[in-house]
PDB file of C-alpha atoms and ligand atoms in Angstrom:
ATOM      1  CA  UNK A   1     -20.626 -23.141 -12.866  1.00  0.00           C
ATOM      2  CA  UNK A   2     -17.094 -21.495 -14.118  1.00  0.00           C
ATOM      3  CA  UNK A   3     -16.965 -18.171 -14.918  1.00  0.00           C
ATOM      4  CA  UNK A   4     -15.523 -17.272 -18.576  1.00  0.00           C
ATOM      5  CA  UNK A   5     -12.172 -15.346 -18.507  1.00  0.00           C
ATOM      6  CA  UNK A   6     -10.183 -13.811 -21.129  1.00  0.00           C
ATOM      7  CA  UNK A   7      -7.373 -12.066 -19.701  1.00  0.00           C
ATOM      8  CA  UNK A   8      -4.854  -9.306 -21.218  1.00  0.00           C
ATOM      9  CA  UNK A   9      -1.438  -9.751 -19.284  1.00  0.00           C
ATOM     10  CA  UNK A  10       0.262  -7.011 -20.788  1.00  0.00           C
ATOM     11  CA  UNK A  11       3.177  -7.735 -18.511  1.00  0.00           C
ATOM     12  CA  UNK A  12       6.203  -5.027 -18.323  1.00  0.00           C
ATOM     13  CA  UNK A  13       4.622  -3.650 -21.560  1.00  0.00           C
ATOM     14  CA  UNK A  14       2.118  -1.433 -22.420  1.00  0.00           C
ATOM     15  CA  UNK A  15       0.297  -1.433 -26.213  1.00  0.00           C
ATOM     16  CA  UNK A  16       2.336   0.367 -29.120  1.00  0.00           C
ATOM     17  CA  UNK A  17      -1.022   1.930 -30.016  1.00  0.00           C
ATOM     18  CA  UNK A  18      -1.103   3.546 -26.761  1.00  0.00           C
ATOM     19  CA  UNK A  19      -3.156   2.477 -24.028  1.00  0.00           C
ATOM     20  CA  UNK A  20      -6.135   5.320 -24.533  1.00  0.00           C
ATOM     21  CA  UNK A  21      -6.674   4.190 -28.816  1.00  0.00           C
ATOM     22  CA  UNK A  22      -6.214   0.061 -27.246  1.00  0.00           C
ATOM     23  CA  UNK A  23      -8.917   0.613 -24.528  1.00  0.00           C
ATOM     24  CA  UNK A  24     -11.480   2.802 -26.930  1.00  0.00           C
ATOM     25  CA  UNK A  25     -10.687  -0.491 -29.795  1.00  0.00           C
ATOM     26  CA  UNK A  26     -11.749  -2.988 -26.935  1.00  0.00           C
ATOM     27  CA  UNK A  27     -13.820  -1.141 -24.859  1.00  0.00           C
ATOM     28  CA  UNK A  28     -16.867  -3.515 -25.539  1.00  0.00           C
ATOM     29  CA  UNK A  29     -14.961  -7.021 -25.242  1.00  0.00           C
ATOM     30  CA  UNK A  30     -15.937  -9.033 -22.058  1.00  0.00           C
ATOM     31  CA  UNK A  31     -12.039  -8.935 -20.822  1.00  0.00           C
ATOM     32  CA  UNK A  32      -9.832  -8.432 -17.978  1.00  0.00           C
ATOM     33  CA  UNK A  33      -6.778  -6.501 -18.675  1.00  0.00           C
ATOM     34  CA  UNK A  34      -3.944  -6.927 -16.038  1.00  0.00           C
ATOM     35  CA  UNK A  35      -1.889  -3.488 -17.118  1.00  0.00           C
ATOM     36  CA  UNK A  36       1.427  -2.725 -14.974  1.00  0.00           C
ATOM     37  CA  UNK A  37       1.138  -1.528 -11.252  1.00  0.00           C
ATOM     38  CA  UNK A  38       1.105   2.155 -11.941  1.00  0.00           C
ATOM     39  CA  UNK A  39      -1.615   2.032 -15.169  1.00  0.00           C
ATOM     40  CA  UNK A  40      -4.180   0.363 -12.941  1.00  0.00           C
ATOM     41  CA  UNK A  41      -6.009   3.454 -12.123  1.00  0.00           C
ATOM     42  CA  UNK A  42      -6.551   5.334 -15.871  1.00  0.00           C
ATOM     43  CA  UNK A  43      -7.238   1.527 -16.648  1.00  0.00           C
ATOM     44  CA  UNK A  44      -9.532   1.067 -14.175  1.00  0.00           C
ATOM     45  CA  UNK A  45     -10.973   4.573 -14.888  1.00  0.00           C
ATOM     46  CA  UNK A  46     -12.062   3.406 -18.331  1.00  0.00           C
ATOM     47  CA  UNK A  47     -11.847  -0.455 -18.367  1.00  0.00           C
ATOM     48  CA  UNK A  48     -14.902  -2.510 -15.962  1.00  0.00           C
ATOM     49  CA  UNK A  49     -12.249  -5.927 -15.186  1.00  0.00           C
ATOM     50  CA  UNK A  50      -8.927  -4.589 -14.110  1.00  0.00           C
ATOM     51  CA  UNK A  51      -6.005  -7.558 -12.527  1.00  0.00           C
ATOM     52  CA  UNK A  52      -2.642  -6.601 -10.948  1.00  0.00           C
ATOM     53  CA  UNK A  53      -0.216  -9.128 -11.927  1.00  0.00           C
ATOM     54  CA  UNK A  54       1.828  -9.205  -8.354  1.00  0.00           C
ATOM     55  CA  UNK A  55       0.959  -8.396  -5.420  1.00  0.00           C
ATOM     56  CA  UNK A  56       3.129  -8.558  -1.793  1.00  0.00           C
ATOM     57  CA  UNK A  57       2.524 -11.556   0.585  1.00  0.00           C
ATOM     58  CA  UNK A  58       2.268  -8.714   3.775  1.00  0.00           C
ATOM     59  CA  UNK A  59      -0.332  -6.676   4.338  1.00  0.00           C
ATOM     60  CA  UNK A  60       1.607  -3.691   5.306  1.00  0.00           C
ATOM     61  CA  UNK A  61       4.695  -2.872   6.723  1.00  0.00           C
ATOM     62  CA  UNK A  62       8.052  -2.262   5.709  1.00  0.00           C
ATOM     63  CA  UNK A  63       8.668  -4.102   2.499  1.00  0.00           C
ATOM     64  CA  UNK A  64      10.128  -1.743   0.078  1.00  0.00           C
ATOM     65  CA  UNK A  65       8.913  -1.879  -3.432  1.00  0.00           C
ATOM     66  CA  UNK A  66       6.025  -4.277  -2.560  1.00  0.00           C
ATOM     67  CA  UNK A  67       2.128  -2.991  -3.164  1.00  0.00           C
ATOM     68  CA  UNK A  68      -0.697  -5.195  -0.927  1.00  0.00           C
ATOM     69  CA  UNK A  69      -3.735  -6.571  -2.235  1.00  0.00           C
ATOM     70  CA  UNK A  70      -5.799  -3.756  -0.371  1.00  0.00           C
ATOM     71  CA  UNK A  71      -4.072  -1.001  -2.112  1.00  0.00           C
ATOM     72  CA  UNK A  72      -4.775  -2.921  -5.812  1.00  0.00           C
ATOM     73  CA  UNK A  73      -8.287  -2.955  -4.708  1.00  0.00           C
ATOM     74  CA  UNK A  74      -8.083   0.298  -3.892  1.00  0.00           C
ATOM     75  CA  UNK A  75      -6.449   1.258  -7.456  1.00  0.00           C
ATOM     76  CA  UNK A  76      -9.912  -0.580  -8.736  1.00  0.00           C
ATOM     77  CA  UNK A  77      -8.323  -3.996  -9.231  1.00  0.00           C
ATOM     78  CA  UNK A  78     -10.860  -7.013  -9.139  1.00  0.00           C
ATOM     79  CA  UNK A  79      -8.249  -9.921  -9.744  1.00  0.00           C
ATOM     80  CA  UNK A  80      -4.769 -10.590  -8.815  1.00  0.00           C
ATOM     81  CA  UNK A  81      -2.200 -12.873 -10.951  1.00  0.00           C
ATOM     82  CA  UNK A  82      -0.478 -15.133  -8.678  1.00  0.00           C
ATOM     83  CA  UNK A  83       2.753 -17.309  -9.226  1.00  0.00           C
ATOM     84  CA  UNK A  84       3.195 -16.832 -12.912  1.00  0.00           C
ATOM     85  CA  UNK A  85       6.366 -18.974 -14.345  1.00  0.00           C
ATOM     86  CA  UNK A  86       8.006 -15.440 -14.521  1.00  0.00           C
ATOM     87  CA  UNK A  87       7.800 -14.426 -10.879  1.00  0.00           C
ATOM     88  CA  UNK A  88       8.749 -18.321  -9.735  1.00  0.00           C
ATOM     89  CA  UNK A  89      11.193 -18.565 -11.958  1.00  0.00           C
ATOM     90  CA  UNK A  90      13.156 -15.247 -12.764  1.00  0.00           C
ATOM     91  CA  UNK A  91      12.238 -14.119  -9.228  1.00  0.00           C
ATOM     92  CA  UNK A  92      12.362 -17.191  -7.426  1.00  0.00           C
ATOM     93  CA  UNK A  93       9.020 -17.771  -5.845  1.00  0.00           C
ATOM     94  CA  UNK A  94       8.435 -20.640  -4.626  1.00  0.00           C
ATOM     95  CA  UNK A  95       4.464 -22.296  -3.702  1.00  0.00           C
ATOM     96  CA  UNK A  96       5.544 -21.117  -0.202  1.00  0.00           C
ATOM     97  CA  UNK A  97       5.369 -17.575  -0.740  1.00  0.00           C
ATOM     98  CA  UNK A  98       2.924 -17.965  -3.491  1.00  0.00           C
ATOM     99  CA  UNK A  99       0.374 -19.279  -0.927  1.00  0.00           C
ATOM    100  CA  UNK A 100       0.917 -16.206   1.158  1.00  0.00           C
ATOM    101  CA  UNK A 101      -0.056 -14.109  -1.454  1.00  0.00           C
ATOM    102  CA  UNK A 102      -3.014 -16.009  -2.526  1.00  0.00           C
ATOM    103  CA  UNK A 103      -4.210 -15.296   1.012  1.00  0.00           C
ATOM    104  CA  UNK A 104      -3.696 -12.060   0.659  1.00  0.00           C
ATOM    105  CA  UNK A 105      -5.466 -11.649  -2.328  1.00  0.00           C
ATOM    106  CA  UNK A 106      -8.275 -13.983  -0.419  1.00  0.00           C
ATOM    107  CA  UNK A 107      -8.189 -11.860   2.609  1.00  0.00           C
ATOM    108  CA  UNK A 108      -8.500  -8.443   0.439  1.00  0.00           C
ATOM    109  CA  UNK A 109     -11.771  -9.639  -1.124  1.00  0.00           C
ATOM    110  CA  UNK A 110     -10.037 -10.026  -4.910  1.00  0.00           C
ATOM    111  CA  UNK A 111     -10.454 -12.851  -7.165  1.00  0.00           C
ATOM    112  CA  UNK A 112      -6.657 -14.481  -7.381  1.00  0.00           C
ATOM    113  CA  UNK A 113      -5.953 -15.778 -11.044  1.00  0.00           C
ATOM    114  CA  UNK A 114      -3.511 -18.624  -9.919  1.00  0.00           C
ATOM    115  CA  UNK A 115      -0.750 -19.953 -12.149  1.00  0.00           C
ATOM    116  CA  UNK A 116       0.264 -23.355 -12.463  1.00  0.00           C
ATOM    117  CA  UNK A 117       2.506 -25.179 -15.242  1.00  0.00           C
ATOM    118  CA  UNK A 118       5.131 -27.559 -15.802  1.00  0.00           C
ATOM    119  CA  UNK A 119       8.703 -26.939 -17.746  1.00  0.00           C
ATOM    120  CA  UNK A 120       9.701 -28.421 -20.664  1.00  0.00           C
ATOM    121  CA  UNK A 121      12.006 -31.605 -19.350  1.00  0.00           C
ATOM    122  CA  UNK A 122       8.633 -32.427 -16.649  1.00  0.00           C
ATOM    123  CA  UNK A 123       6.654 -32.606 -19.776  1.00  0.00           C
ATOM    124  CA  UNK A 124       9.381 -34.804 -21.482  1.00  0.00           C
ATOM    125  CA  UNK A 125       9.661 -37.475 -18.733  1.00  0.00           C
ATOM    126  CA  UNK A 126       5.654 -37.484 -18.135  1.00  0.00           C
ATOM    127  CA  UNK A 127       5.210 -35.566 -15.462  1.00  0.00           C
ATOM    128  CA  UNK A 128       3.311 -32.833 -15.993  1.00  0.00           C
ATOM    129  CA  UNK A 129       0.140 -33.402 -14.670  1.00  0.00           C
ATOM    130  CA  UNK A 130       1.907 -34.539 -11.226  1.00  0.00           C
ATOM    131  CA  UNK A 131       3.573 -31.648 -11.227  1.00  0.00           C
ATOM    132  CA  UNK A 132       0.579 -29.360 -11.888  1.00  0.00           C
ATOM    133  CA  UNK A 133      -1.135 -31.429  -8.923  1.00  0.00           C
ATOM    134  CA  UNK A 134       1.350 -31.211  -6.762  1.00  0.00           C
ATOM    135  CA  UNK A 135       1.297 -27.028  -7.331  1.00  0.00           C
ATOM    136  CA  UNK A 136      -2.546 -27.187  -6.687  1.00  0.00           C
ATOM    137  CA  UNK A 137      -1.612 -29.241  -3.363  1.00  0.00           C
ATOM    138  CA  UNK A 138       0.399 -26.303  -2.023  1.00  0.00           C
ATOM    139  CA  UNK A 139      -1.852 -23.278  -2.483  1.00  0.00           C
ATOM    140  CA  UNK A 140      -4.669 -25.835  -0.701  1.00  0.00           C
ATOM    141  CA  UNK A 141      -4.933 -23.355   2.034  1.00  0.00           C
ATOM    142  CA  UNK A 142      -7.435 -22.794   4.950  1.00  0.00           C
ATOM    143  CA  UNK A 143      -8.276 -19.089   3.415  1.00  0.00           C
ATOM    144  CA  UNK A 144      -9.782 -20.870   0.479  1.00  0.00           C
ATOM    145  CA  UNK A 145     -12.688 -21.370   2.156  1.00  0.00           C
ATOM    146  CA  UNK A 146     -13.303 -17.929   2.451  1.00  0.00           C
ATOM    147  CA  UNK A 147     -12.888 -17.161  -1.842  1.00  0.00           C
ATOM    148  CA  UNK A 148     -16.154 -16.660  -3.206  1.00  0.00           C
ATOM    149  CA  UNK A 149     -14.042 -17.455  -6.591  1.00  0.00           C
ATOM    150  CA  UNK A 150     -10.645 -18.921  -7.828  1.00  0.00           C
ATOM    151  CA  UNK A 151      -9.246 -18.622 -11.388  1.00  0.00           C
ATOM    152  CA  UNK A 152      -6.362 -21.702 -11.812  1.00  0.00           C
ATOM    153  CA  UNK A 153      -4.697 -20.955 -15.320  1.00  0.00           C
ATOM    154  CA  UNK A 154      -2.364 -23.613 -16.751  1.00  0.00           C
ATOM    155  CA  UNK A 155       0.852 -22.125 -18.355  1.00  0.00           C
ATOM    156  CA  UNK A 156       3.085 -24.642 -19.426  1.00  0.00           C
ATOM    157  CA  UNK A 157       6.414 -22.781 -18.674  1.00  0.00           C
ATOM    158  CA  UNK A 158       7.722 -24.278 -21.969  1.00  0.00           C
ATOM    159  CA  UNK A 159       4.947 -22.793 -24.115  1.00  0.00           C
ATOM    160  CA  UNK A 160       4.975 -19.154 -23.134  1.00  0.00           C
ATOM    161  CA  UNK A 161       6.074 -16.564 -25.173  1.00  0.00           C
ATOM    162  CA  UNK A 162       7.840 -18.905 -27.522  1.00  0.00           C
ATOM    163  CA  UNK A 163       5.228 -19.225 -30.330  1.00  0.00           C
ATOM    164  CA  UNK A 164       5.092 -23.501 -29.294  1.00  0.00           C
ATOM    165  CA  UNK A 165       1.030 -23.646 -27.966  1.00  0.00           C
ATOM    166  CA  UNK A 166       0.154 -26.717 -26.201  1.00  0.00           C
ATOM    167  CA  UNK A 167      -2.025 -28.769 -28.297  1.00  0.00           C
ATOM    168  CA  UNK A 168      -5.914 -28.625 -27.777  1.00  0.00           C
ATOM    169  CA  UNK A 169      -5.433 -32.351 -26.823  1.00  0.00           C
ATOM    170  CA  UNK A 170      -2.751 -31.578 -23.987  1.00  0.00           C
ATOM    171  CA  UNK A 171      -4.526 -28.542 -22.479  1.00  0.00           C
ATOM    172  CA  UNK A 172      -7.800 -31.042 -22.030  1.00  0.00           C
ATOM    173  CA  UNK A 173      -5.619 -33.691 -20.265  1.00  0.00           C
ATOM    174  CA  UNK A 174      -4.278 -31.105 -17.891  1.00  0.00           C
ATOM    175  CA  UNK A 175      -7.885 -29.670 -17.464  1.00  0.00           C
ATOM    176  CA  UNK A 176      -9.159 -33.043 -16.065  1.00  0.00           C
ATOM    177  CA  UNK A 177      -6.112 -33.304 -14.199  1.00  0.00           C
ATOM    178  CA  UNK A 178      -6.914 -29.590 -12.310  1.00  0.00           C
ATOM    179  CA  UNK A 179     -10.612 -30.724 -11.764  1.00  0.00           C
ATOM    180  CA  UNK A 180      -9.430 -34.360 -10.028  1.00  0.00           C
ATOM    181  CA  UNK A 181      -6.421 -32.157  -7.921  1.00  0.00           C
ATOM    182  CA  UNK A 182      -9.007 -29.318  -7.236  1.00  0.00           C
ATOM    183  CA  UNK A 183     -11.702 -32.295  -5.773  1.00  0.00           C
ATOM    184  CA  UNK A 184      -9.150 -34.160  -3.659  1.00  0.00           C
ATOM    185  CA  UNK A 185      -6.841 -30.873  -2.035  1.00  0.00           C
ATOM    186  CA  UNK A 186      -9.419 -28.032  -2.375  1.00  0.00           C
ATOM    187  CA  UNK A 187     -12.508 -27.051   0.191  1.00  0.00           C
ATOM    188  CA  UNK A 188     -15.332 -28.566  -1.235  1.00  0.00           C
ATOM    189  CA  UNK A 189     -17.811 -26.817  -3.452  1.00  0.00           C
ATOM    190  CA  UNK A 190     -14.956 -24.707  -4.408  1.00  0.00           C
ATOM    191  CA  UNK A 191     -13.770 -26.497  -7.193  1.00  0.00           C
ATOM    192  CA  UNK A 192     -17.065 -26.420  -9.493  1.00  0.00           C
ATOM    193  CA  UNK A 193     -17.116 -22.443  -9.126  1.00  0.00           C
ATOM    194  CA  UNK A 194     -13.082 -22.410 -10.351  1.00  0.00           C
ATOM    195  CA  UNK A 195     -12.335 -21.283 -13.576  1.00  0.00           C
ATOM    196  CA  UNK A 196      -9.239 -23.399 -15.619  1.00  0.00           C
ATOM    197  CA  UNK A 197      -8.007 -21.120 -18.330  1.00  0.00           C
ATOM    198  CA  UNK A 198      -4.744 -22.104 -20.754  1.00  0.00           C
ATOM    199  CA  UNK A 199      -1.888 -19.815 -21.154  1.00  0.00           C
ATOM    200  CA  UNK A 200       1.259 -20.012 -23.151  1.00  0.00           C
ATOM    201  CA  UNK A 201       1.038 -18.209 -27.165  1.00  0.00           C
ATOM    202  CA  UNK A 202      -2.739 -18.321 -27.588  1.00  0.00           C
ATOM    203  CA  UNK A 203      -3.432 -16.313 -30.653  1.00  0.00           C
ATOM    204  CA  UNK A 204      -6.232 -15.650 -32.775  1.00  0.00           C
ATOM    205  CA  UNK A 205      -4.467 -18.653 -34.935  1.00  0.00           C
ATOM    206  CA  UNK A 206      -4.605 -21.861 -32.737  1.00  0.00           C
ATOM    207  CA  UNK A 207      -7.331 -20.470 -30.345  1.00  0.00           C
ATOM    208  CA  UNK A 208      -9.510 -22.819 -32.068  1.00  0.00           C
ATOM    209  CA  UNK A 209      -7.814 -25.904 -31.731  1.00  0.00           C
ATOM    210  CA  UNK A 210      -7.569 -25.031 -27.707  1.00  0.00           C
ATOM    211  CA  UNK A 211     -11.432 -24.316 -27.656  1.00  0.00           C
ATOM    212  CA  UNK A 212     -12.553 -27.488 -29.708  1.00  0.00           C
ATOM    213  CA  UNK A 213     -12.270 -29.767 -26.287  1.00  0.00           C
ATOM    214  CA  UNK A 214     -15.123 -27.409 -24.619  1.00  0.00           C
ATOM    215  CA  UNK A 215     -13.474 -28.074 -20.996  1.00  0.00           C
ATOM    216  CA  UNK A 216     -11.722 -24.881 -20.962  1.00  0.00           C
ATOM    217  CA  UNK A 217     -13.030 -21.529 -19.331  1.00  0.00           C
ATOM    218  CA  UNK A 218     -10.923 -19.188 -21.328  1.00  0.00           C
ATOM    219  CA  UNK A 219      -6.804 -18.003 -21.868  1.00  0.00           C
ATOM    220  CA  UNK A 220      -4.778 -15.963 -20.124  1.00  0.00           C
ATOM    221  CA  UNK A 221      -2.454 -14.045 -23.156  1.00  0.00           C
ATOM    222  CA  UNK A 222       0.796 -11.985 -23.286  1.00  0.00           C
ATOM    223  CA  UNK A 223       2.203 -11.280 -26.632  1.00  0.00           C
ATOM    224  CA  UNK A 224      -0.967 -11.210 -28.222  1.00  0.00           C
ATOM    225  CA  UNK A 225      -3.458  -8.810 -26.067  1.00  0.00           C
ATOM    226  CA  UNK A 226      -0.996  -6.574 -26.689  1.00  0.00           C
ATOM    227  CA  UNK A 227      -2.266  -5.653 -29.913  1.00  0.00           C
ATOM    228  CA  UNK A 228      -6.636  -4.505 -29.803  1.00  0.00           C
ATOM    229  CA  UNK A 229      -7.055  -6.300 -33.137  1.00  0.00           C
ATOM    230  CA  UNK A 230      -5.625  -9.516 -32.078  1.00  0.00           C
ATOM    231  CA  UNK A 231      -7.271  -9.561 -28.706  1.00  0.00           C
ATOM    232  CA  UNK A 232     -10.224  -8.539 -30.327  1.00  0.00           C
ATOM    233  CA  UNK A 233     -10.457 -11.582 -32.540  1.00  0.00           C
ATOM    234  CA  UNK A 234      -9.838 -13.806 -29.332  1.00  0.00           C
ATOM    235  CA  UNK A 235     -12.918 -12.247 -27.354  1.00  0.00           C
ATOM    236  CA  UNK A 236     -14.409 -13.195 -30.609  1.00  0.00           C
ATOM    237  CA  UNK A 237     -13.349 -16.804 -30.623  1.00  0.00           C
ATOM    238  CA  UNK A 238     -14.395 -17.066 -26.963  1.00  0.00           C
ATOM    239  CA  UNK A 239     -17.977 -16.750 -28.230  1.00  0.00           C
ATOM    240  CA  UNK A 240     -17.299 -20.089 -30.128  1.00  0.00           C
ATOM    241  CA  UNK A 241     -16.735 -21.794 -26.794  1.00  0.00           C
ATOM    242  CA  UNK A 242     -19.460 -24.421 -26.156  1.00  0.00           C
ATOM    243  CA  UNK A 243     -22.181 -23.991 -24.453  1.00  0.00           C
ATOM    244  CA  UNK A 244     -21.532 -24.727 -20.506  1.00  0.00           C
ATOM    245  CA  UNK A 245     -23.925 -28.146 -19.400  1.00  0.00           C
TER     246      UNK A 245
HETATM  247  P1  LIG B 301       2.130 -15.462 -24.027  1.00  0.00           P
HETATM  248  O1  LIG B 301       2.120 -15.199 -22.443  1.00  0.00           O
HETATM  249  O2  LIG B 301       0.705 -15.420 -24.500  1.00  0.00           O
HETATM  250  O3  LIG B 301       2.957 -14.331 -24.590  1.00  0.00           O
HETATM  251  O4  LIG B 301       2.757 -16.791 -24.231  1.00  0.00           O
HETATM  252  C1  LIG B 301       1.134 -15.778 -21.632  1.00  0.00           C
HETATM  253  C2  LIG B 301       1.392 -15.448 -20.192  1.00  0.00           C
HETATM  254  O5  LIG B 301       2.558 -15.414 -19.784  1.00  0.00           O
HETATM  255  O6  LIG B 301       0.456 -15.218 -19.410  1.00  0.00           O
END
């Protein structure tokens, strides 16, 4: 069975509370908080689910400016956030080096928290969910044998950070998409133990609507996680998810 995931991405931002008054607000919240690089440690020190939201696709070497999945383990990481529509798309990743990294993250004992999604004209001509197979299709690699878990969250490019939230009706078409895709290009056995979450302007407002379907295993949030009462009232809603069969 899925694991449950709700998952702060604070991005290149950290809470305008401050992160010591965000982590004492949520400090009993079954979360994971994915802070910047270099917060990961006084995070970690007071936080049980931390997540890098990079990592490098070397082990070690010389790659300036890259950090491995060993050394985020080492910083008390437990998850890694792979191929989010901001690293493929304003840093041109492509599923290539994306399946590198979700080897390394494989390879370094982490859980990776992959990120698949179509844009907005993929959606318009019908083609997202061959689009979000055909993502699923290129991280199908050997090393994902090996994952004792894998976290797949769909974040339709054109939803995120715009305040435009796929519909609860969308997000379950997608999910049964990700379950077929995971079945036919994934090892088997793997796909029943990976978690689909939706990403792209949850808030405590529409979380409801995304919940109602009962397929999804929890959201992956930017804009609001950033703020302990808002993320708050979506660890709240997750209790409102159905019961798993
Ligand atoms: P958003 O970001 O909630 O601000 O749309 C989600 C994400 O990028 O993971």
């Amino acid at each position: 069975m899925p694991n449950r995931y709700l998952i702060a991405n604070w991005k290149m931002n950290i809470p305008p509370e401050g992160i010591v008054t965000y982590l004492d607000a949520v400090k009993d919240a079954n979360a994971v908080i994915a802070p910047p690089f270099v917060y990961l440690k006084d995070v970690a020190a007071r936080f049980a689910n931390i997540s890098a939201q990079n990592c490098a696709d070397q082990k070690a070497g010389a790659f300036t400016g890259e950090v491995s999945a060993d050394m985020l383990r080492d910083c008390g990481a437990r998850f890694v956030i792979i191929g989010h529509s901001e690293r493929r798309t304003i840093y041109g990743e492509d599923d290539g080096l994306i399946a590198r990294k979700l080897e390394m993250v494989i390879d370094a004992g982490l859980t990776p928290i992959l990120c698949i999604g179509e844009n907005e004209q993929q959606r318009e001509r019908g083609h997202a969910v061959e689009f979000c197979s055909d993502q699923l299709c290129a991280a199908a690699i050997p090393q994902l044998a090996n994952a004792n878990e894998i976290v797949v969250a769909y974040e339709p490019i054109w939803a995120i950070g715009t305040g435009r939230n796929a519909t609860g009706a969308m997000v379950a078409e997608i999910v049964g998409a990700i379950r077929d895709a995971l079945e036919r290009f994934w090892p088997d056995g793997l796909a029943s133990r990976t978690s689909i979450l939706y990403g792209g302007s949850v808030t405590p407002d529409n979380v409801d609507d995304l919940i109602a379907d009962g397929r999804i295993d929890g959201f992956l949030v930017g804009g609001a996680s950033l703020d302990s009462k808002r993320f708050l009232a979506l660890a709240e809603a997750m209790k409102r998810l159905p019961a798993q069969p």
